[in-house]
Amino acid sequence: MPSSPRLPALAPGLHAVLALPRADQPEALRDLRRALQAAGAPTPEAWNSRFGTGSLFDAWTRSSLVEGLHRANGEVLREVLPRDRPFRLLEIGGGDGRLWERVLPEDAEGVLTMVDPVPEVADQVRARLPRGVSLDFRPGRAEALAPGSLPDVDAVVCSLTLHHVAGRDMAERRVHGLLGPGKAEVLRSLAAAAKGGLILVNEADVHCEIDLPPGDPVLEERMLDSYVRRCALALLDDVAVRADADDDLRGRWERVVLHWCIEQLDLAAVPLPDRDVYELDAPRWRALFRRADLSLVREVPTDRYGLFRQYLLRP
Ligand SMILES: C[S@@+](CC[C@H](N)C(=O)[O-])C[C@H]1O[C@@H](n2cnc3c(N)ncnc32)[C@H](O)[C@@H]1O
């Protein structure tokens, strides 16, 4: 008996919504969501709240979107790992650590320093590291790091995490009534840890930063574009074609679509500090990297839906 019942009305319902004129899609999505909930859709699981076996996050990192992103990161990281001594790496936002399971060889040796506000992440990541790699876990948010507190490392990975930091910099945050560091200040602290080494950033290509206020129809349209037209469709393609998935995984991918893609549109209406997602489109990410005095060495898309990009940066 699968632990995640399927949602058979989801895929046909979503494809029907996306066939409508764009202006009609938000309301039609709300109707679809109500219909799925009335049909007994399971309890939501918030993004980045559980990471273990059977969680939606576990299903997320097994999706083709994330597998492709990790594959691209692996190609880069395997090149920069030192061959004559143990490595020293830093990751901001670790999730379930699946990246490291996919990237590090069994005989790897080194230290992975990880900054993440969720304590469970430490257990998840540790369980996926080879025996010769130790985890130096620093609980907390990247923007709360004390200056100079990060070790010198060979490379920094900041994958699908920087969008949780609101505002391009302190000055932009102040304009919107927020205090403390923004993305550029976080990137500068990573550059200090990387010395001349590589900083690898993965992010979605969609502008929904704090300059778009809650309730702005443009914000809702942008979130719909990334979370539904790209992310949800990619996951439903996995549901339809992935021969390695069982019914439980398919059921969890469907719930990711419902709870993390369709319901995510609610964030377009919440007060600014609660939005939790402050993405930039590719030209704006590039401008941000310049503002943080980082050189862009390479930029590649990591999926065929135009959702995620990999940026390789050097101080
Ligand atoms: C979507 S996951 C990305 C996981 C992994 N890097 C990957 O690419 O598969 C985001 C991670 O960032 C963490 N996170 C959220 N806000 C953060 C912040 N402000 N600073 C550091 N980590 C944060 C979450 O707890 C979660 O582990």
Coordinates of C-alpha atoms and ligand atoms in Angstrom, one line a residue:
M1 CA 0.0 0.0 0.0
P2 CA 1.6 3.3 -1.1
S3 CA 2.0 5.8 1.7
S4 CA 1.3 8.7 -0.5
P5 CA -2.1 8.3 -2.3
R6 CA -2.1 9.6 -5.9
L7 CA -4.0 12.7 -7.0
P8 CA -5.5 11.5 -10.3
A9 CA -7.3 14.8 -11.0
L10 CA -4.2 16.9 -10.7
A11 CA -2.4 16.5 -14.0
P12 CA -5.5 16.8 -16.3
G13 CA -6.8 19.7 -14.1
L14 CA -3.5 21.6 -14.3
H15 CA -3.1 21.0 -18.1
A16 CA -6.6 22.4 -18.6
V17 CA -5.8 25.5 -16.5
L18 CA -2.7 26.1 -18.5
A19 CA -4.6 25.9 -21.8
L20 CA -6.7 29.0 -20.6
P21 CA -5.7 32.6 -21.4
R22 CA -3.1 33.7 -18.9
A23 CA -5.4 36.3 -17.3
D24 CA -7.8 33.5 -16.3
Q25 CA -5.2 31.1 -14.9
P26 CA -4.9 32.4 -11.3
E27 CA -8.6 32.0 -10.6
A28 CA -8.8 28.7 -12.4
L29 CA -5.9 27.5 -10.3
R30 CA -7.7 28.5 -7.1
D31 CA -10.7 26.5 -8.3
L32 CA -8.5 23.4 -9.0
R33 CA -6.9 23.7 -5.6
R34 CA -10.3 23.8 -3.9
A35 CA -11.5 20.8 -5.9
L36 CA -8.4 18.8 -5.0
Q37 CA -8.7 19.7 -1.3
A38 CA -12.4 18.7 -1.3
A39 CA -11.4 15.4 -2.8
G40 CA -9.3 14.7 0.2
A41 CA -5.8 15.9 -0.7
P42 CA -3.4 15.1 2.1
T43 CA -2.1 17.5 4.7
P44 CA 0.4 20.0 3.5
E45 CA 4.1 19.8 4.4
A46 CA 5.8 23.2 4.4
W47 CA 8.9 23.7 2.1
N48 CA 12.2 23.1 3.9
S49 CA 10.5 21.7 7.0
R50 CA 11.2 17.9 6.8
F51 CA 14.0 16.3 4.9
G52 CA 14.0 12.6 5.8
T53 CA 12.8 9.4 4.0
G54 CA 9.2 9.7 2.8
S55 CA 9.2 13.6 3.0
L56 CA 8.2 15.8 0.1
F57 CA 11.8 17.2 0.1
D58 CA 13.1 13.7 -0.4
A59 CA 10.8 13.4 -3.5
W60 CA 11.9 16.9 -4.6
T61 CA 15.6 16.0 -4.7
R62 CA 14.8 12.8 -6.7
S63 CA 13.0 14.9 -9.4
S64 CA 14.7 15.4 -12.8
L65 CA 14.9 19.1 -12.1
V66 CA 17.1 18.6 -9.0
E67 CA 19.0 15.6 -10.4
G68 CA 20.0 17.7 -13.5
L69 CA 21.1 20.6 -11.2
H70 CA 23.2 18.2 -9.0
R71 CA 24.7 16.6 -12.1
A72 CA 25.8 20.0 -13.3
N73 CA 27.2 20.9 -9.9
G74 CA 29.0 17.6 -9.6
E75 CA 30.8 18.1 -12.9
V76 CA 32.2 21.4 -11.6
L77 CA 32.9 20.3 -8.0
R78 CA 34.8 17.2 -9.0
E79 CA 37.2 19.5 -11.0
V80 CA 37.9 21.8 -8.1
L81 CA 38.4 19.2 -5.3
P82 CA 42.1 19.0 -4.5
R83 CA 43.7 15.7 -5.3
D84 CA 46.7 15.9 -3.0
R85 CA 45.1 16.8 0.3
P86 CA 41.7 16.7 2.1
F87 CA 39.2 19.3 0.8
R88 CA 37.6 22.1 2.7
L89 CA 34.1 23.0 1.3
L90 CA 31.4 25.4 2.4
E91 CA 27.7 24.9 1.7
I92 CA 25.0 27.4 2.5
G93 CA 21.6 25.6 2.8
G94 CA 22.1 21.8 2.8
G95 CA 18.6 20.3 2.3
D96 CA 18.9 16.5 2.5
G97 CA 22.6 16.4 1.5
R98 CA 21.8 14.4 -1.7
L99 CA 24.1 16.6 -3.7
W100 CA 27.1 15.3 -1.7
E101 CA 26.0 11.7 -2.0
R102 CA 25.9 12.2 -5.8
V103 CA 29.2 14.2 -6.0
L104 CA 31.7 12.8 -3.6
P105 CA 33.6 9.6 -4.2
E106 CA 33.5 6.9 -1.5
D107 CA 37.1 7.5 -0.6
A108 CA 36.8 11.4 -0.4
E109 CA 38.4 13.1 2.6
G110 CA 37.8 16.5 3.9
V111 CA 35.5 18.9 5.9
L112 CA 32.2 20.2 4.8
T113 CA 31.1 23.3 6.6
M114 CA 27.4 23.9 6.4
V115 CA 25.2 26.8 7.4
D116 CA 21.5 26.1 7.7
P117 CA 18.8 27.2 10.1
V118 CA 17.1 23.8 10.3
P119 CA 18.8 21.4 12.8
E120 CA 17.5 18.2 11.0
V121 CA 19.6 19.2 8.0
A122 CA 22.7 18.3 9.9
D123 CA 21.6 14.6 10.5
Q124 CA 20.5 14.3 6.9
V125 CA 23.7 15.6 5.4
R126 CA 25.9 13.7 7.8
A127 CA 24.2 10.4 6.8
R128 CA 25.1 11.0 3.2
L129 CA 28.7 11.9 3.5
P130 CA 31.5 9.4 2.9
R131 CA 33.3 8.1 6.1
G132 CA 36.4 10.3 5.5
V133 CA 34.3 13.5 5.4
S134 CA 33.3 15.3 8.5
L135 CA 30.5 17.9 8.9
D136 CA 31.1 21.2 10.6
F137 CA 27.5 22.3 11.0
R138 CA 26.8 26.0 11.8
P139 CA 23.1 26.3 12.7
G140 CA 21.7 29.7 11.5
R141 CA 20.8 31.8 8.6
A142 CA 23.4 32.9 6.1
E143 CA 22.6 36.6 6.6
A144 CA 23.2 36.3 10.4
L145 CA 26.8 35.0 10.0
A146 CA 29.3 37.0 12.1
P147 CA 31.9 38.7 9.9
G148 CA 35.0 36.5 9.5
S149 CA 33.3 33.5 11.1
L150 CA 33.6 31.3 8.0
P151 CA 36.7 29.1 7.4
D152 CA 38.9 29.5 4.3
V153 CA 37.6 26.9 1.8
D154 CA 38.4 25.5 -1.7
A155 CA 34.9 26.2 -3.0
V156 CA 31.5 27.5 -1.8
V157 CA 28.1 26.0 -2.9
C158 CA 25.0 28.2 -2.4
S159 CA 22.4 26.2 -4.3
L160 CA 18.7 27.2 -4.2
T161 CA 19.2 29.1 -1.0
L162 CA 20.1 32.7 -1.7
H163 CA 16.5 33.4 -2.8
H164 CA 15.5 33.0 0.9
V165 CA 17.4 36.3 1.7
A166 CA 15.2 39.3 1.0
G167 CA 16.6 42.2 -1.0
R168 CA 19.6 42.7 -3.2
D169 CA 21.4 44.6 -0.4
M170 CA 21.0 46.4 2.9
A171 CA 20.0 49.6 1.1
E172 CA 17.2 48.0 -0.8
R173 CA 16.0 46.3 2.4
R174 CA 15.9 49.6 4.3
V175 CA 13.7 51.1 1.6
H176 CA 11.2 48.4 2.3
G177 CA 11.4 48.6 6.1
L178 CA 13.7 45.6 6.6
L179 CA 17.0 45.7 8.6
G180 CA 20.2 43.7 8.2
P181 CA 22.1 42.2 5.3
G182 CA 20.7 41.3 1.9
K183 CA 22.0 39.1 -0.9
A184 CA 25.1 41.2 -1.8
E185 CA 26.3 41.2 1.7
V186 CA 25.9 37.5 2.0
L187 CA 27.8 37.0 -1.3
R188 CA 30.6 39.2 0.0
S189 CA 31.0 37.0 3.1
L190 CA 31.1 33.9 0.9
A191 CA 33.7 35.5 -1.3
A192 CA 35.9 36.2 1.8
A193 CA 35.7 32.5 2.7
A194 CA 36.4 31.4 -0.9
K195 CA 39.5 33.6 -1.1
G196 CA 40.2 33.2 -4.9
G197 CA 38.2 30.0 -5.1
L198 CA 35.0 29.1 -6.8
I199 CA 31.5 30.1 -5.7
L200 CA 28.8 28.0 -7.2
V201 CA 25.3 29.5 -7.1
N202 CA 22.1 27.9 -8.4
E203 CA 18.9 29.9 -8.7
A204 CA 15.7 30.1 -10.6
D205 CA 15.3 32.6 -13.4
V206 CA 12.3 34.7 -12.2
H207 CA 12.0 38.2 -10.8
C208 CA 10.0 38.3 -7.5
E209 CA 12.2 40.5 -5.3
I210 CA 11.0 42.9 -2.6
D211 CA 10.5 45.7 -5.2
L212 CA 7.3 43.8 -6.2
P213 CA 4.9 44.5 -3.3
P214 CA 2.4 41.9 -1.8
G215 CA -0.7 41.8 -3.9
D216 CA 0.9 43.1 -7.1
P217 CA -0.6 41.1 -10.0
V218 CA 2.8 41.1 -11.7
L219 CA 4.2 39.3 -8.7
E220 CA 1.5 36.6 -8.8
E221 CA 2.0 36.2 -12.6
R222 CA 5.8 35.8 -12.1
M223 CA 5.3 33.2 -9.3
L224 CA 2.7 31.4 -11.4
D225 CA 5.2 31.3 -14.3
S226 CA 8.0 29.8 -12.3
Y227 CA 6.2 27.6 -9.8
V228 CA 3.4 26.3 -12.1
R229 CA 4.3 26.7 -15.8
R230 CA 7.8 25.5 -15.3
C231 CA 8.3 23.7 -12.0
A232 CA 4.9 21.9 -11.8
L233 CA 5.1 20.9 -15.4
A234 CA 8.5 19.4 -15.0
L235 CA 7.3 17.4 -12.0
L236 CA 4.2 16.2 -13.8
D237 CA 6.5 15.1 -16.7
D238 CA 8.4 13.0 -14.1
V239 CA 5.1 11.5 -12.9
A240 CA 4.2 10.6 -16.4
V241 CA 7.5 9.2 -17.8
R242 CA 10.0 8.3 -15.1
A243 CA 10.3 4.5 -15.2
D244 CA 12.3 4.4 -12.0
A245 CA 9.5 5.9 -9.9
D246 CA 7.0 3.9 -7.8
D247 CA 3.5 5.0 -6.9
D248 CA 4.6 6.5 -3.6
L249 CA 7.2 8.7 -5.3
R250 CA 4.7 9.7 -8.0
G251 CA 2.2 10.6 -5.2
R252 CA 4.8 12.7 -3.4
W253 CA 5.7 14.5 -6.6
E254 CA 2.0 15.3 -7.1
R255 CA 1.8 16.7 -3.6
V256 CA 4.9 18.8 -4.2
V257 CA 3.0 20.2 -7.2
L258 CA -0.1 20.9 -5.1
H259 CA 1.6 22.2 -1.9
W260 CA 4.8 23.7 -3.1
C261 CA 3.8 25.0 -6.6
I262 CA 0.1 25.8 -6.7
E263 CA -0.3 26.7 -3.0
Q264 CA 3.0 28.6 -3.1
L265 CA 1.1 31.3 -5.1
D266 CA -0.3 32.4 -1.7
L267 CA 3.1 33.9 -1.0
A268 CA 2.3 36.7 -3.5
A269 CA -0.2 38.1 -1.0
V270 CA 1.6 37.8 2.3
P271 CA 3.5 40.7 4.1
L272 CA 6.9 41.2 2.6
P273 CA 9.0 39.6 5.4
D274 CA 6.9 36.4 5.2
R275 CA 7.3 35.8 1.5
D276 CA 10.4 33.7 2.0
V277 CA 11.1 33.7 -1.8
Y278 CA 12.9 36.6 -3.3
E279 CA 14.2 35.5 -6.7
L280 CA 15.8 37.5 -9.5
D281 CA 15.7 36.8 -13.2
A282 CA 19.0 36.0 -14.9
P283 CA 20.0 39.6 -15.9
R284 CA 19.2 40.8 -12.4
W285 CA 21.3 37.9 -10.9
R286 CA 24.2 39.0 -13.1
A287 CA 23.8 42.6 -12.0
L288 CA 23.8 41.5 -8.3
F289 CA 27.0 39.5 -8.8
R290 CA 28.7 42.6 -10.2
R291 CA 27.4 44.6 -7.3
A292 CA 29.0 42.0 -5.0
D293 CA 32.4 42.3 -6.9
L294 CA 32.1 38.8 -8.2
S295 CA 33.2 37.8 -11.8
L296 CA 30.8 35.5 -13.6
V297 CA 33.0 32.7 -15.1
R298 CA 30.2 30.5 -16.5
E299 CA 26.4 30.5 -16.6
V300 CA 24.4 27.4 -17.8
P301 CA 20.8 26.3 -17.6
T302 CA 20.4 23.0 -15.7
D303 CA 17.0 21.9 -17.0
R304 CA 15.0 22.1 -20.2
Y305 CA 12.2 24.1 -18.6
G306 CA 14.2 27.3 -18.3
L307 CA 13.8 27.2 -14.5
F308 CA 17.2 26.8 -12.9
R309 CA 20.6 28.2 -13.8
Q310 CA 24.1 27.4 -12.5
Y311 CA 26.4 30.5 -12.0
L312 CA 30.1 30.0 -11.5
L313 CA 31.7 33.0 -9.8
R314 CA 35.1 34.1 -8.6
P315 CA 35.9 37.0 -6.3
Ligands
LIG1 C1 15.8 24.2 -1.4 S1 16.9 23.7 -0.2 C2 18.4 23.5 -1.1 C3 19.2 22.3 -0.7 C4 20.5 22.0 -1.5 N1 21.4 23.1 -1.5 C5 20.2 21.6 -2.9 O1 20.4 22.4 -3.9 O2 19.6 20.5 -3.1 C6 17.2 25.2 0.7 C7 18.0 24.9 2.0 O3 18.4 26.2 2.5 C8 18.1 26.3 3.9 N2 17.8 27.8 4.2 C9 16.7 28.5 4.1 N3 16.9 29.7 4.4 C10 18.2 29.9 4.6 C11 19.1 31.0 5.0 N4 18.6 32.2 5.2 N5 20.4 30.7 5.2 C12 20.9 29.5 5.1 N6 20.1 28.4 4.7 C13 18.8 28.6 4.5 C14 16.9 25.4 4.1 O4 16.8 25.0 5.4 C15 17.2 24.3 3.1 O5 18.1 23.3 3.7

